[in-house]
């Protein structure tokens, strides 16, 4: 099962929602000079070929201010050591922003587009969500009611689905 990144969750809920349409931090009504980093460090994005379709990979860098980050309970000595090492790296690297990217960022961009009835100030996929690819995968027998543990979604499966009309 995927594990949530506590820092990404903190960033998602502390970054101003409208900013997920912007290329730089917008003024927040507080003393912006107290925010770590430069406002231009907010956004970066690239186009990538994801499963035979062009997909915009968004990277947002939310300033660390007073977010409380609750990390999951440590279930083993190894996990505890790994968490401690990551926390020490954050401190030693002077981490000033949390990164929000991938599917999380895509959902935030789409949600902000709907909420504000605005288009982003950066390149983005024009369509909302990935229903088209999901429908194509269903046509070739994917997304059954029960999942076969031996059945994997491979690049070849996505390639086959992308050729359907």
PDB file of C-alpha atoms in Angstrom:
ATOM      1  CA  UNK A   1       0.000   0.000   0.000  1.00  0.00           C
ATOM      2  CA  UNK A   2       1.373   3.472  -0.851  1.00  0.00           C
ATOM      3  CA  UNK A   3       2.591   5.579   2.070  1.00  0.00           C
ATOM      4  CA  UNK A   4       1.631   9.229   2.359  1.00  0.00           C
ATOM      5  CA  UNK A   5       4.486  11.690   2.559  1.00  0.00           C
ATOM      6  CA  UNK A   6       3.696  13.777   5.644  1.00  0.00           C
ATOM      7  CA  UNK A   7       5.625  16.760   4.253  1.00  0.00           C
ATOM      8  CA  UNK A   8       3.631  16.701   1.005  1.00  0.00           C
ATOM      9  CA  UNK A   9       0.349  16.478   2.934  1.00  0.00           C
ATOM     10  CA  UNK A  10       1.383  19.452   5.101  1.00  0.00           C
ATOM     11  CA  UNK A  11       2.275  21.414   1.970  1.00  0.00           C
ATOM     12  CA  UNK A  12      -0.990  20.611   0.181  1.00  0.00           C
ATOM     13  CA  UNK A  13      -3.080  21.962   3.034  1.00  0.00           C
ATOM     14  CA  UNK A  14      -0.932  24.992   3.850  1.00  0.00           C
ATOM     15  CA  UNK A  15      -0.227  26.347   0.367  1.00  0.00           C
ATOM     16  CA  UNK A  16      -2.749  28.972  -0.801  1.00  0.00           C
ATOM     17  CA  UNK A  17      -5.134  27.125  -3.140  1.00  0.00           C
ATOM     18  CA  UNK A  18      -5.108  29.851  -5.828  1.00  0.00           C
ATOM     19  CA  UNK A  19      -1.314  29.545  -6.009  1.00  0.00           C
ATOM     20  CA  UNK A  20      -1.760  26.156  -7.718  1.00  0.00           C
ATOM     21  CA  UNK A  21      -2.669  28.199 -10.816  1.00  0.00           C
ATOM     22  CA  UNK A  22       0.371  30.486 -10.569  1.00  0.00           C
ATOM     23  CA  UNK A  23       4.032  30.368 -11.605  1.00  0.00           C
ATOM     24  CA  UNK A  24       5.147  32.198  -8.462  1.00  0.00           C
ATOM     25  CA  UNK A  25       3.962  32.744  -4.906  1.00  0.00           C
ATOM     26  CA  UNK A  26       1.187  35.312  -4.716  1.00  0.00           C
ATOM     27  CA  UNK A  27       1.165  37.855  -1.890  1.00  0.00           C
ATOM     28  CA  UNK A  28      -0.589  36.346   1.129  1.00  0.00           C
ATOM     29  CA  UNK A  29      -1.432  39.437   3.119  1.00  0.00           C
ATOM     30  CA  UNK A  30       1.387  38.743   5.545  1.00  0.00           C
ATOM     31  CA  UNK A  31       4.921  40.034   5.358  1.00  0.00           C
ATOM     32  CA  UNK A  32       6.086  38.091   2.298  1.00  0.00           C
ATOM     33  CA  UNK A  33       9.698  38.812   3.161  1.00  0.00           C
ATOM     34  CA  UNK A  34       9.289  36.400   6.067  1.00  0.00           C
ATOM     35  CA  UNK A  35       8.460  33.520   3.701  1.00  0.00           C
ATOM     36  CA  UNK A  36      11.472  31.316   3.050  1.00  0.00           C
ATOM     37  CA  UNK A  37      12.954  31.337  -0.428  1.00  0.00           C
ATOM     38  CA  UNK A  38      12.080  33.510  -3.396  1.00  0.00           C
ATOM     39  CA  UNK A  39       8.498  33.747  -4.791  1.00  0.00           C
ATOM     40  CA  UNK A  40       9.826  32.521  -8.153  1.00  0.00           C
ATOM     41  CA  UNK A  41      10.799  29.193  -6.533  1.00  0.00           C
ATOM     42  CA  UNK A  42       7.104  28.196  -6.345  1.00  0.00           C
ATOM     43  CA  UNK A  43       6.656  26.274  -9.635  1.00  0.00           C
ATOM     44  CA  UNK A  44       8.494  24.128 -12.133  1.00  0.00           C
ATOM     45  CA  UNK A  45       6.999  21.846 -14.763  1.00  0.00           C
ATOM     46  CA  UNK A  46       7.959  19.582 -17.649  1.00  0.00           C
ATOM     47  CA  UNK A  47       6.146  17.558 -20.291  1.00  0.00           C
ATOM     48  CA  UNK A  48       6.618  13.812 -20.075  1.00  0.00           C
ATOM     49  CA  UNK A  49       5.401  10.845 -22.084  1.00  0.00           C
ATOM     50  CA  UNK A  50       3.304   8.945 -19.549  1.00  0.00           C
ATOM     51  CA  UNK A  51       1.844   5.680 -20.782  1.00  0.00           C
ATOM     52  CA  UNK A  52       1.763   6.786 -24.426  1.00  0.00           C
ATOM     53  CA  UNK A  53       0.206  10.193 -23.754  1.00  0.00           C
ATOM     54  CA  UNK A  54       1.782  13.589 -23.098  1.00  0.00           C
ATOM     55  CA  UNK A  55       1.321  14.562 -19.491  1.00  0.00           C
ATOM     56  CA  UNK A  56       2.403  17.729 -17.713  1.00  0.00           C
ATOM     57  CA  UNK A  57       4.445  16.972 -14.593  1.00  0.00           C
ATOM     58  CA  UNK A  58       3.925  19.834 -12.142  1.00  0.00           C
ATOM     59  CA  UNK A  59       6.283  20.547  -9.228  1.00  0.00           C
ATOM     60  CA  UNK A  60       5.142  23.056  -6.607  1.00  0.00           C
ATOM     61  CA  UNK A  61       7.432  24.140  -3.771  1.00  0.00           C
ATOM     62  CA  UNK A  62       5.373  25.339  -0.804  1.00  0.00           C
ATOM     63  CA  UNK A  63       7.244  27.539   1.695  1.00  0.00           C
ATOM     64  CA  UNK A  64       7.691  25.979   5.104  1.00  0.00           C
ATOM     65  CA  UNK A  65       6.201  28.353   7.632  1.00  0.00           C
ATOM     66  CA  UNK A  66       4.390  27.062  10.678  1.00  0.00           C
ATOM     67  CA  UNK A  67       3.068  23.761   9.281  1.00  0.00           C
ATOM     68  CA  UNK A  68       2.860  20.933  11.757  1.00  0.00           C
ATOM     69  CA  UNK A  69       4.075  17.754  10.126  1.00  0.00           C
ATOM     70  CA  UNK A  70       2.849  14.610  11.824  1.00  0.00           C
ATOM     71  CA  UNK A  71       4.904  11.657  10.729  1.00  0.00           C
ATOM     72  CA  UNK A  72       3.617   8.093  10.892  1.00  0.00           C
ATOM     73  CA  UNK A  73       4.449   5.911  13.863  1.00  0.00           C
ATOM     74  CA  UNK A  74       7.718   4.126  13.570  1.00  0.00           C
ATOM     75  CA  UNK A  75       7.021   0.420  13.266  1.00  0.00           C
ATOM     76  CA  UNK A  76      10.569  -0.858  13.413  1.00  0.00           C
ATOM     77  CA  UNK A  77      14.089   0.126  14.385  1.00  0.00           C
ATOM     78  CA  UNK A  78      15.051   0.321  10.689  1.00  0.00           C
ATOM     79  CA  UNK A  79      12.098   2.595   9.902  1.00  0.00           C
ATOM     80  CA  UNK A  80      12.887   4.757  12.915  1.00  0.00           C
ATOM     81  CA  UNK A  81      16.508   5.106  11.784  1.00  0.00           C
ATOM     82  CA  UNK A  82      15.400   5.995   8.243  1.00  0.00           C
ATOM     83  CA  UNK A  83      13.005   8.699   9.500  1.00  0.00           C
ATOM     84  CA  UNK A  84      15.709  10.137  11.783  1.00  0.00           C
ATOM     85  CA  UNK A  85      18.165  10.234   8.875  1.00  0.00           C
ATOM     86  CA  UNK A  86      15.655  12.049   6.635  1.00  0.00           C
ATOM     87  CA  UNK A  87      14.891  14.588   9.365  1.00  0.00           C
ATOM     88  CA  UNK A  88      18.618  15.229   9.861  1.00  0.00           C
ATOM     89  CA  UNK A  89      19.046  15.699   6.101  1.00  0.00           C
ATOM     90  CA  UNK A  90      16.187  18.236   6.064  1.00  0.00           C
ATOM     91  CA  UNK A  91      17.866  20.230   8.825  1.00  0.00           C
ATOM     92  CA  UNK A  92      21.377  20.018   7.367  1.00  0.00           C
ATOM     93  CA  UNK A  93      20.197  20.947   3.855  1.00  0.00           C
ATOM     94  CA  UNK A  94      18.274  23.933   5.190  1.00  0.00           C
ATOM     95  CA  UNK A  95      15.016  22.739   3.615  1.00  0.00           C
ATOM     96  CA  UNK A  96      12.757  25.783   3.178  1.00  0.00           C
ATOM     97  CA  UNK A  97      10.013  24.355   0.936  1.00  0.00           C
ATOM     98  CA  UNK A  98       7.986  21.166   0.691  1.00  0.00           C
ATOM     99  CA  UNK A  99       7.526  19.658  -2.759  1.00  0.00           C
ATOM    100  CA  UNK A 100       4.080  18.770  -4.144  1.00  0.00           C
ATOM    101  CA  UNK A 101       4.272  16.945  -7.477  1.00  0.00           C
ATOM    102  CA  UNK A 102       2.905  14.248  -9.770  1.00  0.00           C
ATOM    103  CA  UNK A 103      -0.698  13.129  -9.467  1.00  0.00           C
ATOM    104  CA  UNK A 104      -1.217  15.195  -6.293  1.00  0.00           C
ATOM    105  CA  UNK A 105      -0.161  18.352  -8.146  1.00  0.00           C
ATOM    106  CA  UNK A 106      -2.287  17.430 -11.181  1.00  0.00           C
ATOM    107  CA  UNK A 107      -5.395  17.029  -9.020  1.00  0.00           C
ATOM    108  CA  UNK A 108      -4.725  20.373  -7.284  1.00  0.00           C
ATOM    109  CA  UNK A 109      -4.303  22.163 -10.629  1.00  0.00           C
ATOM    110  CA  UNK A 110      -7.552  20.677 -11.977  1.00  0.00           C
ATOM    111  CA  UNK A 111      -9.435  21.438  -8.739  1.00  0.00           C
ATOM    112  CA  UNK A 112      -8.175  25.053  -8.706  1.00  0.00           C
ATOM    113  CA  UNK A 113      -9.175  25.451 -12.383  1.00  0.00           C
ATOM    114  CA  UNK A 114     -12.732  24.450 -11.481  1.00  0.00           C
ATOM    115  CA  UNK A 115     -12.892  26.378  -8.188  1.00  0.00           C
ATOM    116  CA  UNK A 116     -11.653  29.677  -9.627  1.00  0.00           C
ATOM    117  CA  UNK A 117     -12.876  29.244 -13.236  1.00  0.00           C
ATOM    118  CA  UNK A 118      -9.362  30.229 -14.331  1.00  0.00           C
ATOM    119  CA  UNK A 119      -6.673  28.606 -16.407  1.00  0.00           C
ATOM    120  CA  UNK A 120      -3.166  28.188 -14.954  1.00  0.00           C
ATOM    121  CA  UNK A 121      -0.418  30.672 -15.782  1.00  0.00           C
ATOM    122  CA  UNK A 122       1.779  27.779 -16.948  1.00  0.00           C
ATOM    123  CA  UNK A 123       1.515  24.989 -19.511  1.00  0.00           C
ATOM    124  CA  UNK A 124      -0.899  22.214 -18.510  1.00  0.00           C
ATOM    125  CA  UNK A 125      -3.009  19.394 -19.896  1.00  0.00           C
ATOM    126  CA  UNK A 126      -6.117  20.996 -21.363  1.00  0.00           C
ATOM    127  CA  UNK A 127      -8.412  18.146 -20.326  1.00  0.00           C
ATOM    128  CA  UNK A 128      -9.489  17.413 -16.778  1.00  0.00           C
ATOM    129  CA  UNK A 129      -8.520  14.081 -15.252  1.00  0.00           C
ATOM    130  CA  UNK A 130      -7.594  10.886 -17.069  1.00  0.00           C
ATOM    131  CA  UNK A 131     -11.029   9.442 -17.851  1.00  0.00           C
ATOM    132  CA  UNK A 132     -10.122   8.927 -21.518  1.00  0.00           C
ATOM    133  CA  UNK A 133      -7.211   6.619 -20.677  1.00  0.00           C
ATOM    134  CA  UNK A 134      -9.292   4.842 -18.029  1.00  0.00           C
ATOM    135  CA  UNK A 135     -12.090   4.234 -20.586  1.00  0.00           C
ATOM    136  CA  UNK A 136      -9.564   2.867 -23.096  1.00  0.00           C
ATOM    137  CA  UNK A 137      -8.110   0.534 -20.477  1.00  0.00           C
ATOM    138  CA  UNK A 138     -11.617  -0.689 -19.643  1.00  0.00           C
ATOM    139  CA  UNK A 139     -12.204  -1.471 -23.340  1.00  0.00           C
ATOM    140  CA  UNK A 140      -9.276  -3.876 -23.323  1.00  0.00           C
ATOM    141  CA  UNK A 141     -10.478  -5.610 -20.162  1.00  0.00           C
ATOM    142  CA  UNK A 142      -8.682  -3.691 -17.425  1.00  0.00           C
ATOM    143  CA  UNK A 143     -10.274  -2.517 -14.144  1.00  0.00           C
ATOM    144  CA  UNK A 144     -12.201  -5.704 -13.465  1.00  0.00           C
ATOM    145  CA  UNK A 145     -14.293  -6.035 -10.314  1.00  0.00           C
ATOM    146  CA  UNK A 146     -11.637  -8.209  -8.693  1.00  0.00           C
ATOM    147  CA  UNK A 147      -7.966  -7.694  -9.362  1.00  0.00           C
ATOM    148  CA  UNK A 148      -5.784 -10.591 -10.470  1.00  0.00           C
ATOM    149  CA  UNK A 149      -2.508 -10.191  -8.513  1.00  0.00           C
ATOM    150  CA  UNK A 150      -0.595 -11.615 -11.510  1.00  0.00           C
ATOM    151  CA  UNK A 151      -2.078  -9.031 -13.885  1.00  0.00           C
ATOM    152  CA  UNK A 152       0.161  -5.959 -14.125  1.00  0.00           C
ATOM    153  CA  UNK A 153      -0.316  -2.684 -15.955  1.00  0.00           C
ATOM    154  CA  UNK A 154       2.724  -2.568 -18.199  1.00  0.00           C
ATOM    155  CA  UNK A 155       3.852   0.039 -20.729  1.00  0.00           C
ATOM    156  CA  UNK A 156       2.686  -2.371 -23.437  1.00  0.00           C
ATOM    157  CA  UNK A 157      -0.853  -2.398 -22.001  1.00  0.00           C
ATOM    158  CA  UNK A 158      -0.963   1.414 -21.997  1.00  0.00           C
ATOM    159  CA  UNK A 159       0.429   1.457 -25.548  1.00  0.00           C
ATOM    160  CA  UNK A 160      -2.349  -0.900 -26.695  1.00  0.00           C
ATOM    161  CA  UNK A 161      -5.000   1.201 -24.928  1.00  0.00           C
ATOM    162  CA  UNK A 162      -3.667   4.452 -26.403  1.00  0.00           C
ATOM    163  CA  UNK A 163      -4.275   3.141 -29.941  1.00  0.00           C
ATOM    164  CA  UNK A 164      -8.002   2.582 -29.333  1.00  0.00           C
ATOM    165  CA  UNK A 165     -10.504   5.165 -30.470  1.00  0.00           C
TER     166      UNK A 165
END
